[in-house]
Every structure is written in structure tokens, then in C-alpha cells.
């Protein structure tokens, strides 16, 4: 059975050219980029080439790129590196836990945090950002694309407000990178996070863009790597992979990959809504990244659907974040006002560059059939079987 992978927002496979670019740095070119001998200098050269590629990808200077171990570290560096006791931080209720849990910790450090709400489509109101500003506001942190719904926040407008107010602006762009053009100057941010493994580079690689003149307190004590912003021997092979993935992403953006993925996503979404009754799309009216759809199908458990689909060869993800074994309804859907039961009945499908037409045909059949089967199995509170028509046409 050939599996269908529709969980690109969780992680993506390496592109073959990324693996090829990395290979020598595990074997014959294994030097430490801080060493002065030839092995070291070769590694240094490769890291700087990758830095230049990522800088082109983000429209910034190479010196503004800091390589990290991933999106979580970059978010933490942006937040903990910016804020001191007595400061105020503005963020949203729908951030990834890498931001949410980091800013929650700030509260123990005498930092006030405002978590702004979103509307039913998952969008933050720009006016709310303006209203939340205080004289001691140090940082605004708003994600570009949500990992669960794909909804895009108006980061350019928020950047203009931050500039007027002279407040530092961090953007978690992990789920936007490679899916649409990213320009740090158009966004107007001081800090921007990307993660390698969401864009066909290896897991455990990431970047924090740090605008020139933006002072950051490093997270780690250690060597003077990354211009004293991130101590620790560089992950040379991983960085080379990230540089290559950035080049591939630029090529993909030029050659219309996002448009192709959007057409596939839209066909999948439309097809499911035509075939399945009592279903909808969370955030479907908002601007979204092209690869993501978050659908709800009433009268079933999203997790059961994910498991049923997995057994049939399709990898997707449920709207429930399953931490410590207990599945909690997603904080993102909850913030959007989606009732808990419907949030639990949600399925996220996220496409990648390799997704084909045939896979979408197959996914349409599989999801329709499994929703129907689970609904038939579902029983109501009195123990009676529900007779919910799963297939509308
Ligand atoms: N931010 C967002 C929006 C994400 O989706 C993720 C990962 O799912 C992260 C941050 C964390 O990135 P990493 O897995 O590289 O630590």
C-alpha cells in the first residue's frame, strides 16, 4: 500500500537535493566551522554559503541570520532575548506553544502579557494590537500562518503599528516559509522565526532573523558562535541542508508550486464538502497558506478519524493537541469560538510539494468513506446509534 502523507505542517521529508548537499558534511568534510585548519575553513565556507542563501530567501543581510536548533529555539531566543522584568508583551491566543508557553513563563519574571483574541475566522484585529500598546510594551509577537488552520495574520499592518510605536516585532513564520514569499522588510519585523523541517530541511534546524541593531540576550552561555547570539558548535550539515532547502523553496515559489498546491487543496476541500454533510472548514473564509485545510465533520471524534485514515494509508492530523495522553480540544479552535465538540471533530490535512493529483483523488475517497463509517458507529448519549447521513450526494 502506497501511503499518502497529508501532514506537512507536522514535518516534511528532505528533498533529495537537500540530502545530497548535506552528505559530504557528515563524511569527508566533517570539520568544525570554528577551526582554523582546512577542514574547519571548508565547513565555515559552507555555513556562510547557506547563510547567504537563507538571507536571499528572507530578503535580508547574511549577518542578520542566526542558525538555531529549530523553530522552538528561535521563538524562545526572540522572546527571552528581548524582554526584562517590568516589560509588557503583546501576543495572541493562537500562537504555537513555542511562543505561548515561553510568554507564560515571562509572567514569573514580572512581565505582563496580553493574549489578544481572534475572531471566528482565526484573525486578530489590528485595532486590538494598537489598543493593547502601553508605554512599557517591549515586544509584539504574532505568528504569520497558523499551524492548525493555515490562517494568515495581517503581519504587514502589525509591523507598521509596531514601527510607529517603536516596539520590537517578532513573527513566527514557521508555517509560512516556503509556502508564500517572505520579505522581512515588507513585514517590518525585527525578529522572524523559521524551522528547517517544515520546508524540506532536516529536523533540528532553524533560523532566527535578527534585524541589524536589535540587541538580544543569548539563551545559552558558551562560545562566541553566530556573532555571540547563539553559543554552540554549528550543525554544519543541517545548516547546509537548510540553505539548500531555502534555494529550493525560492525556485518553487518562482515556478508556481504554491499555486499548484492551492489548486489541489481547494479541490480536496470542495470535494469533501460536496460529499459529506454536516461538515465545514475552520478559518475557511480567511486568507490562508495554500497547503492547509482544517475541516470539521460533526458526530465523530477527529482522533478516531485520524487513526482510521492512518490504518487505510493516509497520514493526517486531528484538531486535538494530544499532550500527556489526554486529548484536549485545540487552543486555536477554542480561541476561534469553535464549540469543544466540533473542535474535537476536526481534521487537519496539509499538503506538500510532492502531493499528487492521484493522492488527492484517493484522499477524497478515503476521508468520505471513513467519516461515513465512524458516524455509523457513533452512538448518542442514550446508547442509541445515530443515523447521521454522512454522504450528501
Ligand atoms: N511555530 C510554529 C507555528 C510551528 O508550527 C512549529 C512546529 O510545529 C514551531 C513553531 C516549532 O518548530 P520546531 O518543531 O522546529 O521546534
PDB file of N, CA and C and ligand atoms in Angstrom, residues 9-10 69-73 75 96 98 143 145 147 172 174-175 193 195-198 205, ligand 1:
ATOM      1  N   UNK A   9       2.330  20.045   7.787  1.00  0.00           N
ATOM      2  CA  UNK A   9       2.516  21.062   8.825  1.00  0.00           C
ATOM      3  C   UNK A   9       3.180  20.466  10.066  1.00  0.00           C
ATOM      4  N   UNK A  10       3.166  19.132  10.173  1.00  0.00           N
ATOM      5  CA  UNK A  10       3.897  18.484  11.272  1.00  0.00           C
ATOM      6  C   UNK A  10       5.374  18.386  10.908  1.00  0.00           C
ATOM      7  N   UNK A  69      18.534  25.544  16.624  1.00  0.00           N
ATOM      8  CA  UNK A  69      18.151  24.130  16.544  1.00  0.00           C
ATOM      9  C   UNK A  69      16.707  23.951  16.083  1.00  0.00           C
ATOM     10  N   UNK A  70      16.014  25.039  15.714  1.00  0.00           N
ATOM     11  CA  UNK A  70      14.656  24.867  15.208  1.00  0.00           C
ATOM     12  C   UNK A  70      13.746  26.019  15.581  1.00  0.00           C
ATOM     13  N   UNK A  71      12.487  25.855  15.231  1.00  0.00           N
ATOM     14  CA  UNK A  71      11.502  26.909  15.465  1.00  0.00           C
ATOM     15  C   UNK A  71      11.340  27.214  16.946  1.00  0.00           C
ATOM     16  N   UNK A  72      11.330  26.178  17.762  1.00  0.00           N
ATOM     17  CA  UNK A  72      11.114  26.386  19.201  1.00  0.00           C
ATOM     18  C   UNK A  72      12.242  27.235  19.789  1.00  0.00           C
ATOM     19  N   UNK A  73      13.473  26.905  19.441  1.00  0.00           N
ATOM     20  CA  UNK A  73      14.590  27.691  19.987  1.00  0.00           C
ATOM     21  C   UNK A  73      14.547  29.125  19.461  1.00  0.00           C
ATOM     22  N   UNK A  75      11.970  30.893  18.545  1.00  0.00           N
ATOM     23  CA  UNK A  75      10.905  31.630  19.245  1.00  0.00           C
ATOM     24  C   UNK A  75      11.357  31.997  20.657  1.00  0.00           C
ATOM     25  N   UNK A  96       1.662  29.178  18.455  1.00  0.00           N
ATOM     26  CA  UNK A  96       2.196  27.840  18.727  1.00  0.00           C
ATOM     27  C   UNK A  96       2.687  27.804  20.180  1.00  0.00           C
ATOM     28  N   UNK A  98       5.393  26.991  21.315  1.00  0.00           N
ATOM     29  CA  UNK A  98       6.766  27.511  21.436  1.00  0.00           C
ATOM     30  C   UNK A  98       6.757  28.988  21.820  1.00  0.00           C
ATOM     31  N   UNK A 143       2.153  35.291  15.057  1.00  0.00           N
ATOM     32  CA  UNK A 143       2.552  34.323  14.025  1.00  0.00           C
ATOM     33  C   UNK A 143       2.056  34.772  12.651  1.00  0.00           C
ATOM     34  N   UNK A 145       1.466  32.427   9.861  1.00  0.00           N
ATOM     35  CA  UNK A 145       0.458  31.446   9.449  1.00  0.00           C
ATOM     36  C   UNK A 145       0.237  30.479  10.597  1.00  0.00           C
ATOM     37  N   UNK A 147      -0.454  27.064  12.452  1.00  0.00           N
ATOM     38  CA  UNK A 147      -0.105  25.685  12.108  1.00  0.00           C
ATOM     39  C   UNK A 147      -1.334  24.783  11.986  1.00  0.00           C
ATOM     40  N   UNK A 172       6.516  34.607  14.088  1.00  0.00           N
ATOM     41  CA  UNK A 172       6.771  33.177  13.920  1.00  0.00           C
ATOM     42  C   UNK A 172       6.261  32.818  12.525  1.00  0.00           C
ATOM     43  N   UNK A 174       7.118  30.061  10.844  1.00  0.00           N
ATOM     44  CA  UNK A 174       7.440  28.643  10.606  1.00  0.00           C
ATOM     45  C   UNK A 174       6.512  28.032   9.556  1.00  0.00           C
ATOM     46  N   UNK A 175       5.222  28.343   9.647  1.00  0.00           N
ATOM     47  CA  UNK A 175       4.269  27.687   8.742  1.00  0.00           C
ATOM     48  C   UNK A 175       4.037  28.482   7.457  1.00  0.00           C
ATOM     49  N   UNK A 193      11.077  33.932  12.852  1.00  0.00           N
ATOM     50  CA  UNK A 193      11.452  32.529  13.074  1.00  0.00           C
ATOM     51  C   UNK A 193      11.106  31.675  11.870  1.00  0.00           C
ATOM     52  N   UNK A 195      11.687  27.319  10.592  1.00  0.00           N
ATOM     53  CA  UNK A 195      12.117  25.992  11.042  1.00  0.00           C
ATOM     54  C   UNK A 195      12.438  25.156   9.813  1.00  0.00           C
ATOM     55  N   UNK A 196      13.595  24.473   9.838  1.00  0.00           N
ATOM     56  CA  UNK A 196      14.017  23.702   8.666  1.00  0.00           C
ATOM     57  C   UNK A 196      13.052  22.600   8.268  1.00  0.00           C
ATOM     58  N   UNK A 197      12.564  21.859   9.271  1.00  0.00           N
ATOM     59  CA  UNK A 197      11.846  20.625   8.913  1.00  0.00           C
ATOM     60  C   UNK A 197      10.440  20.860   8.375  1.00  0.00           C
ATOM     61  N   UNK A 198       9.983  22.112   8.394  1.00  0.00           N
ATOM     62  CA  UNK A 198       8.682  22.395   7.775  1.00  0.00           C
ATOM     63  C   UNK A 198       8.869  22.763   6.305  1.00  0.00           C
ATOM     64  N   UNK A 205      16.783  21.949  12.805  1.00  0.00           N
ATOM     65  CA  UNK A 205      17.472  23.115  12.226  1.00  0.00           C
ATOM     66  C   UNK A 205      16.484  24.286  12.174  1.00  0.00           C
TER      67      UNK A 205
HETATM   68  N1  LIG B   1       5.981  27.594  15.406  1.00  0.00           N
HETATM   69  C1  LIG B   1       5.045  27.022  14.635  1.00  0.00           C
HETATM   70  C2  LIG B   1       3.968  27.863  14.042  1.00  0.00           C
HETATM   71  C3  LIG B   1       5.079  25.651  14.399  1.00  0.00           C
HETATM   72  O1  LIG B   1       4.135  25.085  13.647  1.00  0.00           O
HETATM   73  C4  LIG B   1       6.124  24.886  14.989  1.00  0.00           C
HETATM   74  C5  LIG B   1       6.155  23.419  14.805  1.00  0.00           C
HETATM   75  O2  LIG B   1       5.129  22.779  14.643  1.00  0.00           O
HETATM   76  C6  LIG B   1       7.086  25.541  15.762  1.00  0.00           C
HETATM   77  C7  LIG B   1       6.985  26.893  15.946  1.00  0.00           C
HETATM   78  C8  LIG B   1       8.221  24.777  16.396  1.00  0.00           C
HETATM   79  O3  LIG B   1       9.182  24.443  15.427  1.00  0.00           O
HETATM   80  P1  LIG B   1      10.229  23.240  15.688  1.00  0.00           P
HETATM   81  O4  LIG B   1       9.461  21.976  15.522  1.00  0.00           O
HETATM   82  O5  LIG B   1      11.270  23.423  14.623  1.00  0.00           O
HETATM   83  O6  LIG B   1      10.770  23.416  17.048  1.00  0.00           O
END
